[in-house]
N, CA and C of each residue as an Amber inpcrd file, in Angstrom:
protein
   441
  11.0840000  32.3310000   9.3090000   9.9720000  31.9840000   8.4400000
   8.7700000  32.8400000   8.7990000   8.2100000  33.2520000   7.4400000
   7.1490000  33.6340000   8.0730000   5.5470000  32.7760000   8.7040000
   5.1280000  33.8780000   9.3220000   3.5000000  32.7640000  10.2220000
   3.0600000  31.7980000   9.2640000   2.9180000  32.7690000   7.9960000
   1.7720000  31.9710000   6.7960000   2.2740000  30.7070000   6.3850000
   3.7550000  30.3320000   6.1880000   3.9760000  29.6880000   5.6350000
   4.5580000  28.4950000   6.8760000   4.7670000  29.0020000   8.0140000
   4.5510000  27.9430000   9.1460000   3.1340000  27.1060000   8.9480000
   2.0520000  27.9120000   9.1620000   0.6480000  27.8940000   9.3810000
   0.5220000  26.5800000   8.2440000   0.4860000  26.8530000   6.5100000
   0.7850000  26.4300000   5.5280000   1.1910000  25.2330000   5.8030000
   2.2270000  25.0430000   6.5080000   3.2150000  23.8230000   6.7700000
   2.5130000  22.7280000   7.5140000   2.0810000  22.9220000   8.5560000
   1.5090000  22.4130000   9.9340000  -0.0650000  21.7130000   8.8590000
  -0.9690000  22.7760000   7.9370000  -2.1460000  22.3670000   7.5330000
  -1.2700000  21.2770000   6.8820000  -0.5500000  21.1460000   5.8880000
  -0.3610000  20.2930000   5.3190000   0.0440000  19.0790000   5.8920000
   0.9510000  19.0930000   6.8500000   1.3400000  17.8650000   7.8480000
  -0.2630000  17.5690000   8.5610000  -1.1590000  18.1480000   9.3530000
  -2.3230000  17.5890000   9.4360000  -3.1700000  16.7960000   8.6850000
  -2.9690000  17.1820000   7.0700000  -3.9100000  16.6470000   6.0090000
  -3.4130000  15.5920000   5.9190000  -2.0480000  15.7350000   5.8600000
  -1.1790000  14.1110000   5.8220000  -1.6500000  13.0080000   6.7060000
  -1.7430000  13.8120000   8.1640000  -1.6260000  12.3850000   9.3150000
  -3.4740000  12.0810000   9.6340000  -4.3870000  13.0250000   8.8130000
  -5.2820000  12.6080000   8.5100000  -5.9450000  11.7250000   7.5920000
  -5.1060000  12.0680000   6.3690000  -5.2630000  10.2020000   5.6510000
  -4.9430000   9.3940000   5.7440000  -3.1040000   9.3110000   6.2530000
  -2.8770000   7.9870000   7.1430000  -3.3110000   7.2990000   8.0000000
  -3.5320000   8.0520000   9.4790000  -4.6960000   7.7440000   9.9370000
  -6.2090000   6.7930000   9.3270000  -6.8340000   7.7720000   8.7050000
  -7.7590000   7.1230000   7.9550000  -8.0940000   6.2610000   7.4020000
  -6.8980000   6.0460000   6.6530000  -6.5420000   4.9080000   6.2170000
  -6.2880000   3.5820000   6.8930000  -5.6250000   3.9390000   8.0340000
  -5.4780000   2.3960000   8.9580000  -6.9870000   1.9010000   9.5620000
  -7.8870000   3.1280000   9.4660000  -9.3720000   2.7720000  10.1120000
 -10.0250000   1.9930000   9.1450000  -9.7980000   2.7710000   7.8990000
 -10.4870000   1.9830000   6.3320000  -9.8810000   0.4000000   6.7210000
  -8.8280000   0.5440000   6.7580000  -8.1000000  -0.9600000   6.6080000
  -8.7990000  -2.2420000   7.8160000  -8.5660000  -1.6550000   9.0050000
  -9.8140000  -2.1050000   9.9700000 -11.4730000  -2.8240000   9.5130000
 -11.7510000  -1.8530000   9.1220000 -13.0830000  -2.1460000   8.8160000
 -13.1640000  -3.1110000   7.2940000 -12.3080000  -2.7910000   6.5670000
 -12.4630000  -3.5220000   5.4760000 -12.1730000  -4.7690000   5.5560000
 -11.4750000  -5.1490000   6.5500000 -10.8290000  -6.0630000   7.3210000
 -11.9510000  -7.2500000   7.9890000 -12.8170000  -5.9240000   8.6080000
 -14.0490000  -6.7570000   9.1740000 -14.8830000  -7.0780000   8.6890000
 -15.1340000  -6.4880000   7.6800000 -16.7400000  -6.4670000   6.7680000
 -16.4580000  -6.9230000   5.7650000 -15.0780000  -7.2530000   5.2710000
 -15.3040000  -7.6800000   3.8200000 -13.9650000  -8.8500000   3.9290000
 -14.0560000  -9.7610000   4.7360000 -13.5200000 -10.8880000   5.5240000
 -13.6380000 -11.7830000   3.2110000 -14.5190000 -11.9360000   3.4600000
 -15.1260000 -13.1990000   2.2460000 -14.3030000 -12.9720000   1.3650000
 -14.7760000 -11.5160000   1.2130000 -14.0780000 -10.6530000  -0.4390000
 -12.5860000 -11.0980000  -0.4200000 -12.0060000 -10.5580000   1.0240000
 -10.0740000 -10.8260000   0.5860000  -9.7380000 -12.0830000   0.8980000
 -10.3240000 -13.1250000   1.3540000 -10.4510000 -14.4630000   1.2020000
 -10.3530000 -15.0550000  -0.1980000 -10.9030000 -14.4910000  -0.5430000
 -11.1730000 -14.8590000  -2.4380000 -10.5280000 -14.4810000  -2.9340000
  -9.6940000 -13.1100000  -3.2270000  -9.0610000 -12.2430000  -3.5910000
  -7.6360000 -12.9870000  -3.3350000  -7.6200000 -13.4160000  -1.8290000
  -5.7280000 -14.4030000  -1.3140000  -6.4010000 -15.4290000  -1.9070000
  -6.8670000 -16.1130000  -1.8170000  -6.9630000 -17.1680000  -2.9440000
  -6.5390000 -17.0650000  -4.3980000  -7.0340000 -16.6800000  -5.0080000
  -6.6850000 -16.4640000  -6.5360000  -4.9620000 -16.1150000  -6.6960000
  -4.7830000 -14.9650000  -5.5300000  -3.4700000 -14.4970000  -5.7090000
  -2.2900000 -15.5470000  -5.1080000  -2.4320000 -16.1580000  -4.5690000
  -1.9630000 -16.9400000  -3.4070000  -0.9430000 -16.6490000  -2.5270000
  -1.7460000 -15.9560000  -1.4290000  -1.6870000 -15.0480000  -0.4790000
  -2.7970000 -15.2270000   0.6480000  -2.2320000 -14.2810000   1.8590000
  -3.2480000 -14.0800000   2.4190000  -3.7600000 -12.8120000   2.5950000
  -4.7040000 -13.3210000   3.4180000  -5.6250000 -11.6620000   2.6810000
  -5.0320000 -10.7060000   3.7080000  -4.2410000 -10.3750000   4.6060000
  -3.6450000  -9.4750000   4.7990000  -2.7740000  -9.3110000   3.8080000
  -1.8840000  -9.9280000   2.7960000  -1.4600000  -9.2480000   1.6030000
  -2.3690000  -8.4560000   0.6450000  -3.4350000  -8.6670000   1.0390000
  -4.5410000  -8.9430000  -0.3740000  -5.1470000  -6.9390000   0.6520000
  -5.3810000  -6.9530000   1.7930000  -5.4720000  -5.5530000   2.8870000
  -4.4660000  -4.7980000   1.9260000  -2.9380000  -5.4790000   2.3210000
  -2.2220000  -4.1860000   1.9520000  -1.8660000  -3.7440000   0.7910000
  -2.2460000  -4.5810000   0.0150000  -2.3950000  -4.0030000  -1.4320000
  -3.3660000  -3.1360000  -1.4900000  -4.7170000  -2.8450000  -1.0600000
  -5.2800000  -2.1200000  -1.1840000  -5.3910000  -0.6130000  -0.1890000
  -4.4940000  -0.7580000   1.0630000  -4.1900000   0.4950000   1.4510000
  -3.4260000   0.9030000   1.4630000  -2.3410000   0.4080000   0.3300000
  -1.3230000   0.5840000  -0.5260000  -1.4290000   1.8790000  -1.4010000
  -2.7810000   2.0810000  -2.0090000  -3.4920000   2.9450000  -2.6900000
  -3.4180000   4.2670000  -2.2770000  -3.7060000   4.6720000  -0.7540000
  -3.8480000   5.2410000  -0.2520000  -2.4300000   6.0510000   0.2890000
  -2.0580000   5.3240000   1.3280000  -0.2830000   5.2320000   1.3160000
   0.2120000   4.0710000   1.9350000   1.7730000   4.0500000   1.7270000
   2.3350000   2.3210000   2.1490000   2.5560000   2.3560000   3.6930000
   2.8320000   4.2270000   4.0980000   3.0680000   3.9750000   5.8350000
   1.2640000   3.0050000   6.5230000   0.1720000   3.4070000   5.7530000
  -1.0480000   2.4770000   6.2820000  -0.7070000   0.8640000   6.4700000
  -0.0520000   0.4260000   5.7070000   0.2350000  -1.0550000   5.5210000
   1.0740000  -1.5110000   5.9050000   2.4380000  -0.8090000   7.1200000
   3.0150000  -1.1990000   7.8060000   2.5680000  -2.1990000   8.9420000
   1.8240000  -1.9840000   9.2220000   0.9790000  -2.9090000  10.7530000
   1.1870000  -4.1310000  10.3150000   0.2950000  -4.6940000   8.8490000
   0.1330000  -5.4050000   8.3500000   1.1300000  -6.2510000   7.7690000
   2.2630000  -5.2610000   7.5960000   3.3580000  -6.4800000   6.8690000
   3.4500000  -8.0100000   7.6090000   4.0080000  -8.0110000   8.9780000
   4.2500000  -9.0620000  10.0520000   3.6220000 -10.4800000   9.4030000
   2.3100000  -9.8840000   9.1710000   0.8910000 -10.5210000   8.8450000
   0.8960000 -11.5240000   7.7120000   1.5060000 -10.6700000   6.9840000
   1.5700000 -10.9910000   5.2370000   2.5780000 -12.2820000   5.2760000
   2.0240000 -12.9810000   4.5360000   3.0380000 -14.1590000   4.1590000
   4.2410000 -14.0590000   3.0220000   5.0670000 -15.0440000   2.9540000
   6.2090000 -14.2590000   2.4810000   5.9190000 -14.1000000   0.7650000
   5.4640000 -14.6100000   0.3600000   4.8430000 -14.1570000  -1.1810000
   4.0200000 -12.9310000  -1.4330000   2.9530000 -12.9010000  -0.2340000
   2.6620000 -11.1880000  -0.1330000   3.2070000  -9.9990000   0.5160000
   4.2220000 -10.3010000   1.0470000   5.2510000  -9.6210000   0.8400000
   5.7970000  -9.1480000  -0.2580000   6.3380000 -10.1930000  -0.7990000
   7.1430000  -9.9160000  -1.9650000   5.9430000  -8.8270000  -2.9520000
   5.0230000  -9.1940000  -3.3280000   4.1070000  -9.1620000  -4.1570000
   3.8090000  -7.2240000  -3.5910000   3.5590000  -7.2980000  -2.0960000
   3.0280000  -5.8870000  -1.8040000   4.2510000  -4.6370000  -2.2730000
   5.4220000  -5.5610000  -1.6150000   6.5060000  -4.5740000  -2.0270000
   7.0130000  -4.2970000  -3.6010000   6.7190000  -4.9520000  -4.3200000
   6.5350000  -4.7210000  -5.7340000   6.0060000  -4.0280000  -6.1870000
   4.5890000  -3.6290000  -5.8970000   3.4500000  -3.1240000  -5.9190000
   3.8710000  -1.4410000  -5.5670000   4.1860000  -1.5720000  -3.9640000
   4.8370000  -0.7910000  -3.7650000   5.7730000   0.5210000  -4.3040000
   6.8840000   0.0460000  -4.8650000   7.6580000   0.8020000  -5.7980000
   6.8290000   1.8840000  -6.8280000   5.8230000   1.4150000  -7.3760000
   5.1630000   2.8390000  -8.2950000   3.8640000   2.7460000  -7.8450000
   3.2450000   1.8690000  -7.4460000   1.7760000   1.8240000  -7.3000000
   1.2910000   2.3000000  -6.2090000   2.0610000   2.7160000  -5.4280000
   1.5150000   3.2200000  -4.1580000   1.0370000   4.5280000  -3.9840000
   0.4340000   5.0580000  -2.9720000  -0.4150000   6.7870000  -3.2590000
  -0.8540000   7.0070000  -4.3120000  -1.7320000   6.2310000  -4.9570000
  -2.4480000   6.7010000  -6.3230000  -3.7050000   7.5150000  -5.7210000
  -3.9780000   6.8390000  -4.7100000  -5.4080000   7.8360000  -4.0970000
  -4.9350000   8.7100000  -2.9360000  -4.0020000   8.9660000  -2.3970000
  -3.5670000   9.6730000  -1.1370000  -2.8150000  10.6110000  -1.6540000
  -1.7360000  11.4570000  -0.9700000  -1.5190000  12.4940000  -0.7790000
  -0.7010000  13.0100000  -1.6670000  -0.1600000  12.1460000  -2.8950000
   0.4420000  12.1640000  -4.2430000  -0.7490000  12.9050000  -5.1720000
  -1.5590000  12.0520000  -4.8450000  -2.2500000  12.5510000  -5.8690000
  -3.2930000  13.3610000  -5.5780000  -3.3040000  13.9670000  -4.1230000
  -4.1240000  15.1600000  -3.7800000  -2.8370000  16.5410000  -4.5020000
  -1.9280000  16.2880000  -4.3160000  -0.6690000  17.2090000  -4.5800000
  -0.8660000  17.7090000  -6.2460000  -1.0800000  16.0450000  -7.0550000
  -0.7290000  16.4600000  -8.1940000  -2.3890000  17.4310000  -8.7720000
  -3.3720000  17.0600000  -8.2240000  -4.7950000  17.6880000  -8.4080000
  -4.4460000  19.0740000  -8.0240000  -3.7680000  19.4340000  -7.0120000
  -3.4080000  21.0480000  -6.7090000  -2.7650000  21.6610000  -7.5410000
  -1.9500000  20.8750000  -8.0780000  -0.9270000  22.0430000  -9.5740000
  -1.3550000  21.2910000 -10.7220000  -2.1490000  20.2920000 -10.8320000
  -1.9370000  20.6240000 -12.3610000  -3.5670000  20.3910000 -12.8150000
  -3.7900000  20.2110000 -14.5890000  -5.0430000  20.4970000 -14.5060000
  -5.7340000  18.4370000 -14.7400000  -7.0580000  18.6640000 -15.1910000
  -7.5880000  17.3490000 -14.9050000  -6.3650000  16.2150000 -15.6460000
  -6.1460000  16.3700000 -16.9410000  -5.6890000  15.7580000 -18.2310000
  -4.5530000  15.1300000 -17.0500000  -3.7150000  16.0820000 -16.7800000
  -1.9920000  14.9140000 -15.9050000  -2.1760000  14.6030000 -14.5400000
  -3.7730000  14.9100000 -14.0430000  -4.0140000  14.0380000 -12.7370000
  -4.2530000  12.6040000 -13.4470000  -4.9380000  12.6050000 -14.6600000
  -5.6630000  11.3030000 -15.0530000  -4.3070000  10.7630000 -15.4270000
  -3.6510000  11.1720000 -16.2940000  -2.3590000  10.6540000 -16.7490000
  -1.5410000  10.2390000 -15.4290000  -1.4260000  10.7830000 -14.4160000
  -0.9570000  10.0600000 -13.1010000  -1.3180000   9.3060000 -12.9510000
  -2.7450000   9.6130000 -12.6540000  -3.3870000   8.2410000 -12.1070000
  -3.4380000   6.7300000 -12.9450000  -3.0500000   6.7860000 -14.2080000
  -2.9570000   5.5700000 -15.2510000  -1.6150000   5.0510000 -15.1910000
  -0.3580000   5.7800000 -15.1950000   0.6740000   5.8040000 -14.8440000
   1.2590000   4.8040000 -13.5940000   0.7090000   5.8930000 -12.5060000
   0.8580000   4.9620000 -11.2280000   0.1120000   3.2740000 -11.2440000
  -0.6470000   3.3650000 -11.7680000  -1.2290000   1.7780000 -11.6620000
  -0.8180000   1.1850000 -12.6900000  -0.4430000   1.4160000 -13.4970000
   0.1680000   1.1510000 -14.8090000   1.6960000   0.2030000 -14.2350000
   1.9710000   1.0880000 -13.8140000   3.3170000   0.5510000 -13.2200000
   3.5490000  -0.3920000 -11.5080000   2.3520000  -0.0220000 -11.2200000
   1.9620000  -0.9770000 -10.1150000   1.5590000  -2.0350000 -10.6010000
   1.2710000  -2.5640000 -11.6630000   0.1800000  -3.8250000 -12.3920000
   1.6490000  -4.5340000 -12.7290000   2.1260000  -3.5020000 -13.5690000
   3.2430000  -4.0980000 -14.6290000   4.4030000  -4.8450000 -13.3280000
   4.4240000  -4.2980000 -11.9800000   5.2130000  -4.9980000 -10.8770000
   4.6920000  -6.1720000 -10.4280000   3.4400000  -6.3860000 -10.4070000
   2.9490000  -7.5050000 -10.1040000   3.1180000  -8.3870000 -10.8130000
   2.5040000  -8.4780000 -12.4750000   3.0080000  -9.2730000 -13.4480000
   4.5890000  -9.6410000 -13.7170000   5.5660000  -9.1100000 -13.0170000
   6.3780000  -8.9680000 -13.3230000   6.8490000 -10.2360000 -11.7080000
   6.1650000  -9.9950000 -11.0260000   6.5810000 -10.7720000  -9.6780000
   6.0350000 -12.0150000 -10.0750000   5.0630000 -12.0130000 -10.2160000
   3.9870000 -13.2810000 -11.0590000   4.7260000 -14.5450000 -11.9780000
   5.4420000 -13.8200000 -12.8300000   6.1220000 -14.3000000 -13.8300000
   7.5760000 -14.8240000 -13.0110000   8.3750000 -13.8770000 -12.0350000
   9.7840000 -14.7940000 -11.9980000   9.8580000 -15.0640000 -10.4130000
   8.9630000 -14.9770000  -9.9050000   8.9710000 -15.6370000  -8.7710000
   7.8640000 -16.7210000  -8.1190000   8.3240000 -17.9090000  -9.1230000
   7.4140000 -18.9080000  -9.1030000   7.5520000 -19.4720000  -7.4300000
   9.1300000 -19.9330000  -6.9830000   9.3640000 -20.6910000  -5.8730000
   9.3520000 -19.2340000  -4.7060000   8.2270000 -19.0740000  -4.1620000
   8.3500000 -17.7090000  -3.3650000   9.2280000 -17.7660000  -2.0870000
   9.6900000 -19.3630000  -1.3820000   9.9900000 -19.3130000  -0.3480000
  11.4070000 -19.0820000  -0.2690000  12.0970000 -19.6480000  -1.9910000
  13.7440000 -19.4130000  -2.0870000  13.7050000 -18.7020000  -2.7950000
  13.0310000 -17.5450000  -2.9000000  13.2180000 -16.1630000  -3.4380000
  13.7870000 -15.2000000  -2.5710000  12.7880000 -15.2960000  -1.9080000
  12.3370000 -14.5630000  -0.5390000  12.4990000 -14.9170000   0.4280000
  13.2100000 -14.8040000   1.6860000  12.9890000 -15.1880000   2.9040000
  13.5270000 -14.0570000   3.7760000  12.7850000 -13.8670000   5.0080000
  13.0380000 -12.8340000   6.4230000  12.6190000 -13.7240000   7.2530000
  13.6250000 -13.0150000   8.5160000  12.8560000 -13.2070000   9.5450000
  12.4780000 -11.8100000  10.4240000  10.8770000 -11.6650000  10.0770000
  10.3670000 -10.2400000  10.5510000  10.3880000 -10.2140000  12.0540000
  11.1030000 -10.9240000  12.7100000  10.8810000 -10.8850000  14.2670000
  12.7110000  -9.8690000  14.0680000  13.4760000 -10.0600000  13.5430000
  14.6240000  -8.8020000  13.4210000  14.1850000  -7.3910000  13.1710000
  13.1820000  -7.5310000  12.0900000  12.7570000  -6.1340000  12.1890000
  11.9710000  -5.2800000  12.7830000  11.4700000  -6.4410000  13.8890000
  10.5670000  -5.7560000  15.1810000  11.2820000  -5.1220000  16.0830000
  12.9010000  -5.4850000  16.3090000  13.6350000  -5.2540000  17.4740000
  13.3920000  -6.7110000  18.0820000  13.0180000  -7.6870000  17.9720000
  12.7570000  -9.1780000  18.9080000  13.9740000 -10.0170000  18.4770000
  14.4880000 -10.7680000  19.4580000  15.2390000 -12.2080000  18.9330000
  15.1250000 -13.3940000  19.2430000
């Protein structure tokens, strides 16, 4: 290979583990300072507001909202991982990618798209998973490595 496109490689893996990163700090702080907001927010949804966190650094990317799963109760679970499937990286590194090749018109069209289909998962969880506990059930202490 050549240097440039090593060089090339490495910037891009940096830019990456710089918004992930970033992202788990955002999640932190939003965490701290805006306690009330996702209180209200797991309320309405009925959840807790670590579901209510990782939906929103979901946005960003879903490796940010790993920490958080454990956290999440089993309806925001269900609900994040729904979400998940198209709605995720609408603001992170998807859509720094798609801003590099193409012009404004199919970033915006991404960006309506991706949430489009992140909304339509939620409503869609909303609607057939009334009884969340015999929908859904784990036990996340298996997927820690714990028994």
């Amino acid at each position: 290979m050549p240097p440039d496109v090593v060089e090339e490689v490495l910037v891009i893996i940096l830019k990456i583990t710089i918004i992930v990163c970033g992202s788990l700090v955002a999640g932190r702080l939003v965490l701290a300072k805006c306690s009330q907001w996702l209180e209200w927010a797991a309320s309405r949804l009925g959840v807790n507001e670590y579901a209510v966190l990782g939906l929103l650094t979901s946005l960003v990317s879903s490796v940010s909202m790993l920490p958080l799963y454990p956290r999440m109760d089993a309806r925001g679970r269900m609900i994040k991982a729904a979400f998940t499937v198209s709605g995720a990286f609408v603001l992170g590194g998807q859509m720094a990618f798609a801003a590099g090749v193409a012009d404004g018109r199919a970033v915006a069209a991404y960006f309506a798209t991706k949430l489009a289909g992140g909304l339509l998962a939620l409503i869609l969880v909303f609607c057939f998973a009334k009884n969340t506990e015999a929908v859904y059930t784990t036990d996340i202490s298996v997927t820690q490595g714990q028994k």
